[in-house]
């Protein structure tokens, strides 16, 4: 029984470690600008009407989609540290 338990225990640590690494990728960095400030910058755009979607991308940026006063759609990828659009 002990021969089986040790490999299973070791495997569970490997799986748990991978899960923790993935969870770290799913959140903004510690030095990121507060999301409320990023949203406030978007709301100041002259064509802004409302935010349609906002999410954290595991590639390291915010994806935001907003609607314009004319009914158009704008999609941006925003740097979490500066709030500026990425190209």
PDB file of C-alpha atoms in Angstrom:
ATOM      1  CA  UNK A   1       0.000   0.000   0.000  1.00  0.00           C
ATOM      2  CA  UNK A   2       2.845   2.417   0.827  1.00  0.00           C
ATOM      3  CA  UNK A   3       4.395   1.740  -2.595  1.00  0.00           C
ATOM      4  CA  UNK A   4       1.241   2.956  -4.288  1.00  0.00           C
ATOM      5  CA  UNK A   5       0.589   5.900  -1.984  1.00  0.00           C
ATOM      6  CA  UNK A   6       3.958   7.611  -2.516  1.00  0.00           C
ATOM      7  CA  UNK A   7       3.684   7.932  -6.334  1.00  0.00           C
ATOM      8  CA  UNK A   8       0.076   9.055  -6.071  1.00  0.00           C
ATOM      9  CA  UNK A   9       1.032  11.679  -3.501  1.00  0.00           C
ATOM     10  CA  UNK A  10       3.920  12.899  -5.676  1.00  0.00           C
ATOM     11  CA  UNK A  11       1.634  13.129  -8.707  1.00  0.00           C
ATOM     12  CA  UNK A  12      -0.908  15.154  -6.742  1.00  0.00           C
ATOM     13  CA  UNK A  13       1.805  17.697  -5.840  1.00  0.00           C
ATOM     14  CA  UNK A  14       2.785  18.030  -9.507  1.00  0.00           C
ATOM     15  CA  UNK A  15      -0.824  18.568 -10.555  1.00  0.00           C
ATOM     16  CA  UNK A  16      -1.444  21.074  -7.755  1.00  0.00           C
ATOM     17  CA  UNK A  17       1.700  23.014  -8.696  1.00  0.00           C
ATOM     18  CA  UNK A  18       0.587  23.244 -12.314  1.00  0.00           C
ATOM     19  CA  UNK A  19      -2.806  24.496 -11.189  1.00  0.00           C
ATOM     20  CA  UNK A  20      -1.242  27.228  -9.068  1.00  0.00           C
ATOM     21  CA  UNK A  21       0.949  28.366 -11.960  1.00  0.00           C
ATOM     22  CA  UNK A  22      -2.100  28.549 -14.206  1.00  0.00           C
ATOM     23  CA  UNK A  23      -4.020  30.536 -11.593  1.00  0.00           C
ATOM     24  CA  UNK A  24      -1.173  33.083 -11.437  1.00  0.00           C
ATOM     25  CA  UNK A  25      -1.416  33.555 -15.216  1.00  0.00           C
ATOM     26  CA  UNK A  26      -5.130  34.241 -14.926  1.00  0.00           C
ATOM     27  CA  UNK A  27      -4.779  37.465 -12.952  1.00  0.00           C
ATOM     28  CA  UNK A  28      -3.150  40.852 -13.537  1.00  0.00           C
ATOM     29  CA  UNK A  29       0.357  41.456 -12.175  1.00  0.00           C
ATOM     30  CA  UNK A  30       0.765  42.902  -8.692  1.00  0.00           C
ATOM     31  CA  UNK A  31       1.923  46.267 -10.080  1.00  0.00           C
ATOM     32  CA  UNK A  32      -1.063  46.637 -12.427  1.00  0.00           C
ATOM     33  CA  UNK A  33      -3.065  49.844 -12.531  1.00  0.00           C
ATOM     34  CA  UNK A  34      -6.403  49.473 -10.701  1.00  0.00           C
ATOM     35  CA  UNK A  35      -9.085  48.300 -13.104  1.00  0.00           C
ATOM     36  CA  UNK A  36     -11.334  51.185 -12.052  1.00  0.00           C
ATOM     37  CA  UNK A  37      -8.718  53.648 -13.365  1.00  0.00           C
ATOM     38  CA  UNK A  38      -8.420  51.789 -16.663  1.00  0.00           C
ATOM     39  CA  UNK A  39     -12.198  51.823 -17.088  1.00  0.00           C
ATOM     40  CA  UNK A  40     -12.301  55.540 -16.228  1.00  0.00           C
ATOM     41  CA  UNK A  41      -9.777  56.215 -19.026  1.00  0.00           C
ATOM     42  CA  UNK A  42     -11.962  54.346 -21.519  1.00  0.00           C
ATOM     43  CA  UNK A  43     -15.065  56.222 -20.361  1.00  0.00           C
ATOM     44  CA  UNK A  44     -13.307  59.530 -21.179  1.00  0.00           C
ATOM     45  CA  UNK A  45     -13.049  58.682 -24.883  1.00  0.00           C
ATOM     46  CA  UNK A  46     -15.205  61.054 -26.959  1.00  0.00           C
ATOM     47  CA  UNK A  47     -17.017  58.217 -28.781  1.00  0.00           C
ATOM     48  CA  UNK A  48     -17.683  56.095 -25.654  1.00  0.00           C
ATOM     49  CA  UNK A  49     -21.230  54.997 -24.814  1.00  0.00           C
ATOM     50  CA  UNK A  50     -20.955  51.842 -22.656  1.00  0.00           C
ATOM     51  CA  UNK A  51     -18.734  48.831 -21.956  1.00  0.00           C
ATOM     52  CA  UNK A  52     -20.037  45.658 -23.531  1.00  0.00           C
ATOM     53  CA  UNK A  53     -17.365  43.201 -22.324  1.00  0.00           C
ATOM     54  CA  UNK A  54     -14.204  43.257 -20.240  1.00  0.00           C
ATOM     55  CA  UNK A  55     -11.989  40.322 -19.326  1.00  0.00           C
ATOM     56  CA  UNK A  56      -8.448  39.403 -18.381  1.00  0.00           C
ATOM     57  CA  UNK A  57      -6.594  37.525 -21.096  1.00  0.00           C
ATOM     58  CA  UNK A  58      -4.030  34.979 -19.938  1.00  0.00           C
ATOM     59  CA  UNK A  59      -1.587  36.490 -22.458  1.00  0.00           C
ATOM     60  CA  UNK A  60      -1.161  39.370 -20.019  1.00  0.00           C
ATOM     61  CA  UNK A  61      -3.600  42.111 -20.952  1.00  0.00           C
ATOM     62  CA  UNK A  62      -7.198  43.260 -20.518  1.00  0.00           C
ATOM     63  CA  UNK A  63      -9.552  42.810 -23.431  1.00  0.00           C
ATOM     64  CA  UNK A  64     -12.276  45.424 -23.471  1.00  0.00           C
ATOM     65  CA  UNK A  65     -15.120  45.880 -25.888  1.00  0.00           C
ATOM     66  CA  UNK A  66     -17.214  49.018 -25.823  1.00  0.00           C
ATOM     67  CA  UNK A  67     -19.987  50.569 -27.862  1.00  0.00           C
ATOM     68  CA  UNK A  68     -19.770  53.985 -29.401  1.00  0.00           C
ATOM     69  CA  UNK A  69     -22.388  56.722 -29.422  1.00  0.00           C
ATOM     70  CA  UNK A  70     -22.979  55.934 -33.102  1.00  0.00           C
ATOM     71  CA  UNK A  71     -23.611  52.240 -32.329  1.00  0.00           C
ATOM     72  CA  UNK A  72     -20.212  50.957 -33.426  1.00  0.00           C
ATOM     73  CA  UNK A  73     -18.068  48.443 -31.592  1.00  0.00           C
ATOM     74  CA  UNK A  74     -14.495  49.038 -30.419  1.00  0.00           C
ATOM     75  CA  UNK A  75     -12.242  46.226 -29.192  1.00  0.00           C
ATOM     76  CA  UNK A  76      -9.040  47.024 -27.358  1.00  0.00           C
ATOM     77  CA  UNK A  77      -6.225  45.112 -25.720  1.00  0.00           C
ATOM     78  CA  UNK A  78      -4.992  47.157 -22.768  1.00  0.00           C
ATOM     79  CA  UNK A  79      -1.700  47.002 -20.928  1.00  0.00           C
ATOM     80  CA  UNK A  80      -2.482  46.311 -17.241  1.00  0.00           C
ATOM     81  CA  UNK A  81       0.364  48.513 -15.981  1.00  0.00           C
ATOM     82  CA  UNK A  82      -0.333  51.625 -18.067  1.00  0.00           C
ATOM     83  CA  UNK A  83      -3.923  51.237 -19.223  1.00  0.00           C
ATOM     84  CA  UNK A  84      -2.780  52.075 -22.756  1.00  0.00           C
ATOM     85  CA  UNK A  85      -3.956  50.172 -25.818  1.00  0.00           C
ATOM     86  CA  UNK A  86      -1.562  47.565 -27.195  1.00  0.00           C
ATOM     87  CA  UNK A  87      -0.873  47.345 -30.889  1.00  0.00           C
TER      88      UNK A  87
END
